Coordinates of C-alpha atoms in Angstrom, one line a residue:
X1 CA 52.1 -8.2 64.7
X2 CA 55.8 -7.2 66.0
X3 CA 58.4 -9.5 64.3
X4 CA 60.6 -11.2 67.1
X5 CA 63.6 -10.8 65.0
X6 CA 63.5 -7.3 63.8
X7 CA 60.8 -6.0 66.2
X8 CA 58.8 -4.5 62.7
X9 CA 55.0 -4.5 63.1
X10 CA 54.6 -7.1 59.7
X11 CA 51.1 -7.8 59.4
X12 CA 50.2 -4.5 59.6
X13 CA 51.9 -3.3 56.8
X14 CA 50.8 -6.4 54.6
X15 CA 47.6 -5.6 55.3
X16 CA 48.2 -1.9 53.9
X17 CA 49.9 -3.3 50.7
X18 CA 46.8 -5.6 50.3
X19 CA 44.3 -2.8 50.8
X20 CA 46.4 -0.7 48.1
X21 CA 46.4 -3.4 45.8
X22 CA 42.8 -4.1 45.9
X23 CA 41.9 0.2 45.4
X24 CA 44.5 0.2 42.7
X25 CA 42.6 -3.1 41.0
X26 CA 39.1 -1.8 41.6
X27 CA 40.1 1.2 40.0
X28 CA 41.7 -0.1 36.8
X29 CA 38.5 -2.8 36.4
X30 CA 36.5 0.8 36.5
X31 CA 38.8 2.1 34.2
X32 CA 38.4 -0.8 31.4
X33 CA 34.5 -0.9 32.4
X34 CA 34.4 2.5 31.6
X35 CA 36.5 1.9 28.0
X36 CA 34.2 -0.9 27.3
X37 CA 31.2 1.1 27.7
X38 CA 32.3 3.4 25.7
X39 CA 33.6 1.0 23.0
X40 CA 30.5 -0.7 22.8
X41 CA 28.7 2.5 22.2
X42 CA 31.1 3.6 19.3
X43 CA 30.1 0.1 17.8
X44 CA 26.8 0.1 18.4
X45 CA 26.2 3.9 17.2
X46 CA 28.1 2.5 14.1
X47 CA 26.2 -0.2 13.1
X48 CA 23.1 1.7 13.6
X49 CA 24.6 4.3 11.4
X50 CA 25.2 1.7 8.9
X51 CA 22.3 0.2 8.8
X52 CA 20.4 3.3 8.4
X53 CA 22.3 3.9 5.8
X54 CA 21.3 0.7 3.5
X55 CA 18.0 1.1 4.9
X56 CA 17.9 4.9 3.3
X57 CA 19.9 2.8 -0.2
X58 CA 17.2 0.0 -0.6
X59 CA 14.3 2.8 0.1
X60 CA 16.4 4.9 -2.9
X61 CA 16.1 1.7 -5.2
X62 CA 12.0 0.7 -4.1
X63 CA 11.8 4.5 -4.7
X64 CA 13.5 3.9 -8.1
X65 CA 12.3 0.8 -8.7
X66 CA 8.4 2.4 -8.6
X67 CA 9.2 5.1 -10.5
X68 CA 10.5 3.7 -13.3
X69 CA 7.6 1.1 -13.2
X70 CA 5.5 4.1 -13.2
X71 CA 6.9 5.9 -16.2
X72 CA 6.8 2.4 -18.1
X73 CA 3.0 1.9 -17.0
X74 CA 2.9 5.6 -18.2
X75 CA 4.0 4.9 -22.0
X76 CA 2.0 2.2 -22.4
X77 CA -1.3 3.6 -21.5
X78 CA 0.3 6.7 -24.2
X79 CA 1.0 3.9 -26.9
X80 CA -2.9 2.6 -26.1
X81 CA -3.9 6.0 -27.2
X82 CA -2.2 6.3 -29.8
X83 CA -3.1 3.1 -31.8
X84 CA -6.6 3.6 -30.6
X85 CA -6.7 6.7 -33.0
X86 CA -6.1 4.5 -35.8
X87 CA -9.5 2.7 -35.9
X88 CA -12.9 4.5 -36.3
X89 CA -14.7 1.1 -34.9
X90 CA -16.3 2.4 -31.4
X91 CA -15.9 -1.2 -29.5
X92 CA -12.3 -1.3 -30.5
X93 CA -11.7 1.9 -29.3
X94 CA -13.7 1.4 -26.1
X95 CA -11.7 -2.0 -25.3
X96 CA -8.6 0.1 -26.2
X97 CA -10.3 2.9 -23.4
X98 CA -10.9 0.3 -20.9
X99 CA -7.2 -1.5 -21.2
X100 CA -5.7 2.5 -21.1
X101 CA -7.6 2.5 -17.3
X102 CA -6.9 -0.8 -16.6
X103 CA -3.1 0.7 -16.7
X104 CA -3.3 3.9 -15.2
X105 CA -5.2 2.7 -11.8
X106 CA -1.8 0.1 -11.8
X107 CA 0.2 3.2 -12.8
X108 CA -1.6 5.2 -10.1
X109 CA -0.5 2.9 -7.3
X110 CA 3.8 3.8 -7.8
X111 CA 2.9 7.1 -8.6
X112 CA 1.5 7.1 -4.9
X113 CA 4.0 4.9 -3.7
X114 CA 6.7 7.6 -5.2
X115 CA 5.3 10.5 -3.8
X116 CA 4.8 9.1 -0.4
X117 CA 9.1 8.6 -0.5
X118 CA 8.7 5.2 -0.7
X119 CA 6.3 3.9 1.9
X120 CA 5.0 0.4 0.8
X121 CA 1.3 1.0 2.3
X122 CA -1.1 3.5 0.3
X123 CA -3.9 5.8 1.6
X124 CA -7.0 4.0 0.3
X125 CA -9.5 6.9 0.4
X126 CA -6.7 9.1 -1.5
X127 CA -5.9 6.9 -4.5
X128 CA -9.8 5.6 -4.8
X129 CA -10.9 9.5 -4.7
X130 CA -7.9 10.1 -7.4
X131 CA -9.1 7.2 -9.4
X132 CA -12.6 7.9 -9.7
X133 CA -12.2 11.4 -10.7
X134 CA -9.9 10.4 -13.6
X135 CA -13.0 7.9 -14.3
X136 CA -15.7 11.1 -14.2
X137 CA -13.4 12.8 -16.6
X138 CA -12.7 10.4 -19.2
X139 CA -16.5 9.3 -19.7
X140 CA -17.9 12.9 -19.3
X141 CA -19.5 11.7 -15.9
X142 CA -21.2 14.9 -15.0
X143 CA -25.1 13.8 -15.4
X144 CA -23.8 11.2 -12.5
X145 CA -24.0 12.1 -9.1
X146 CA -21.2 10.5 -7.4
X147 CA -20.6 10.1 -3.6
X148 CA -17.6 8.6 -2.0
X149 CA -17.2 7.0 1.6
X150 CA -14.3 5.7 2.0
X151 CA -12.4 5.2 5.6
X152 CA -9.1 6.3 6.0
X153 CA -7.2 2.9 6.1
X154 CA -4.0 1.6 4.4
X155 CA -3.2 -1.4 2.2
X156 CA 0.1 -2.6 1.0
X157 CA 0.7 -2.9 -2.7
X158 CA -0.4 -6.6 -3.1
X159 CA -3.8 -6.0 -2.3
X160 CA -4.8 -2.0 -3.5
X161 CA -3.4 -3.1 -7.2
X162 CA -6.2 -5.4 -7.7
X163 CA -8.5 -3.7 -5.4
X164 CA -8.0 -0.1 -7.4
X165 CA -8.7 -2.6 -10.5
X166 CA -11.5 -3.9 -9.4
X167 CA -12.9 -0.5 -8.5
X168 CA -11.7 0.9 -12.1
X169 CA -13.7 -1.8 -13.4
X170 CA -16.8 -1.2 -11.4
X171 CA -17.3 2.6 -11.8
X172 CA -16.6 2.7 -15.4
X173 CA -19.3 -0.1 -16.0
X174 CA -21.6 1.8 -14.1
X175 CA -20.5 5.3 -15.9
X176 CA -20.6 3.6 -19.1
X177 CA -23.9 1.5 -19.4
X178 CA -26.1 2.3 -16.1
X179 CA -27.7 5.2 -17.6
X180 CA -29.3 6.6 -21.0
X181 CA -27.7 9.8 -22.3
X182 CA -31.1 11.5 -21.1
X183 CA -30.8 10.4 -17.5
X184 CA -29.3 11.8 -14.5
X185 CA -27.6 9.1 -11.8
X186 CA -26.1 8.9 -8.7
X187 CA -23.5 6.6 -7.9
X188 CA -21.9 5.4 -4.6
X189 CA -18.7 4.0 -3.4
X190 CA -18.3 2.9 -0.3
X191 CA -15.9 1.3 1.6
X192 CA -15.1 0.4 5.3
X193 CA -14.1 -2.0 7.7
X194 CA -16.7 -4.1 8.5
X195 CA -15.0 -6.4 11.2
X196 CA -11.1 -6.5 12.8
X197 CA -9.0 -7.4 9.3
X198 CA -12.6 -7.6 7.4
X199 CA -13.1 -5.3 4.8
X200 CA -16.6 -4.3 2.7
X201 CA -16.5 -2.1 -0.7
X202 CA -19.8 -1.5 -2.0
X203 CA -21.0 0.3 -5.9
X204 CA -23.7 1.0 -6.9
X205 CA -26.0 3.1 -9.1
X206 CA -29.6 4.0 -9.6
X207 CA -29.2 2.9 -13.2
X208 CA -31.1 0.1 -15.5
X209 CA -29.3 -2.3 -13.5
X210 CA -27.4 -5.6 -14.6
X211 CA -29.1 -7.9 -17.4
X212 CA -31.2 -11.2 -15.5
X213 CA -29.4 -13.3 -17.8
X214 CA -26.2 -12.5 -16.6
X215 CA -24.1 -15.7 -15.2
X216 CA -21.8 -14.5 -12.0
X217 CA -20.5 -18.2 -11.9
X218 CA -19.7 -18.4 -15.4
X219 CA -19.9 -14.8 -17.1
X220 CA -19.3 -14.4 -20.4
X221 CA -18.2 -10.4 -20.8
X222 CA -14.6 -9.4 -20.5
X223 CA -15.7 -6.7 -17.5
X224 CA -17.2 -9.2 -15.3
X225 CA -14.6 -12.3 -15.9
X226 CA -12.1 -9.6 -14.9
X227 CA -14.1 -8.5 -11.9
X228 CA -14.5 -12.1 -10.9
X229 CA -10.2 -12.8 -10.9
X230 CA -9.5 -9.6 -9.3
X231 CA -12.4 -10.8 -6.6
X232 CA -10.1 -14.2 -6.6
X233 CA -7.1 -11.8 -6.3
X234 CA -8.2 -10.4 -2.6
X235 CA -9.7 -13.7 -1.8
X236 CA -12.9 -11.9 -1.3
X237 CA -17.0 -12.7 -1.8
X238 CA -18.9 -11.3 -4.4
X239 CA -22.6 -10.5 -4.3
X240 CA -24.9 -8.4 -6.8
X241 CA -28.0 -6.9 -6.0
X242 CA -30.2 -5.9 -9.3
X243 CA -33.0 -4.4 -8.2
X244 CA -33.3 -0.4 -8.1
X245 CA -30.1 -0.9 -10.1
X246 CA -27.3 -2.4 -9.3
X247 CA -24.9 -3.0 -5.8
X248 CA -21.9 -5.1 -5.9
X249 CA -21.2 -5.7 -2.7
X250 CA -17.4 -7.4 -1.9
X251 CA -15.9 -8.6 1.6
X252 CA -12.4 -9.7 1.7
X253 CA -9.4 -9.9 4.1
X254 CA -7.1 -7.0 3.9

């Protein structure tokens, strides 16, 4: 458009300054676009940098934390030992034995927990198989035959304390009282998912098998009213099976 006063073509250079405006606009918003990207990288790189960082802290402390609880466990079962030696009564020192096992399958647990840097979930079939050969050497369980099938699965601490319990409790029984000194025995110990989230752990020996008068609802031994709370602990069932020996056969959540 030609200006009737000064004969300039107007519109045509607004329409330039506009079109130079809007480039030199677009490429500033790029600009800051560009310096926000890059800022929100920075910050997000940070954060995730800090929080690896207490995440690696707190797994330093658990590790701490188990290993000290470990060590403690440790001295205890030591101190068992040691005042144990003092009497020359065989049941006091075989309810000082069973308490010493009763603490080192607890102890057993952080050790794995330490050596696995801190991962709260333990290898069942590793710590049982650990367990159970402490158990073979402590009650000289050589005349017993013992076979382990355990499926590789995982349990967090809550449930494998009482479950490595129960199983200390179960297989020392059995090692203890299921045979004569004369007789050879096999033993089994089984575990497995039987169903999604359903879990089955089944001892049992070939020995003289449990006594008829035994009451599962209300027993009277220490061994089987611990067995029943640490059933309770894993909200699980218990069944026992006495002939040809003796099965205990438990199904709980895991």
């Amino acid at each position: 458009m030609i200006d009737s006063y000064t004969g300039k073509i107007s519109a045509v250079v607004e329409f330039v300054r506009d079109i130079t405006e809007k480039v030199k606009t677009e490429k500033q918003l790029k600009k800051y676009a560009t310096k926000l990207k890059q800022m929100n990288e920075e910050l997000e790189h940070r954060v995730q940098k800090q929080t690896e960082e207490i995440k690696n802290a707190e797994r330093l402390r658990v590790l701490e934390l188990h290993h000290r609880i470990k060590n403690n466990l440790q001295v205890i079962s030591s101190l068992l030992n040691l005042q144990s030696e003092k009497f020359n009564d065989d049941t006091v020192n075989e309810a000082f034995r069973d308490t010493q096992n009763r603490v080192i399958s607890m102890s057993l647990v952080h050790q794995k927990i330490y050596h696995t840097k801190g991962l709260e979930s333990i290898n069942v079939r590793d710590y049982i198989e650990d367990l159970i050969e402490h158990l073979i050497s402590l009650y000289n369980g050589e005349k017993t035959l013992v076979k382990i099938d355990i499926q590789d699965t995982y349990f967090g601490i809550d449930t494998i304390i009482p479950l490595g319990m129960l199983i200390n409790e179960l297989v020392s029984n059995s090692l203890k009282y299921a045979y004569p000194e004369d007789k050879y025995g096999e033993l089994n110990v089984i575990f497995y998912e039987s169903n999604p989230g359903l879990y089955t752990l089944i001892v049992s020996d070939n020995g003289k098998g449990i006594p008829e008068d035994i009451d599962l609802d209300n027993p009277s031994s220490l061994g089987m009213q611990i067995i029943k709370s640490l059933v309770g602990q894993i909200d699980g069932d218990l069944d026992v099976d006495g002939n040809n020996g003796t099965t205990f056969i438990i199904n709980f959540n895991g």
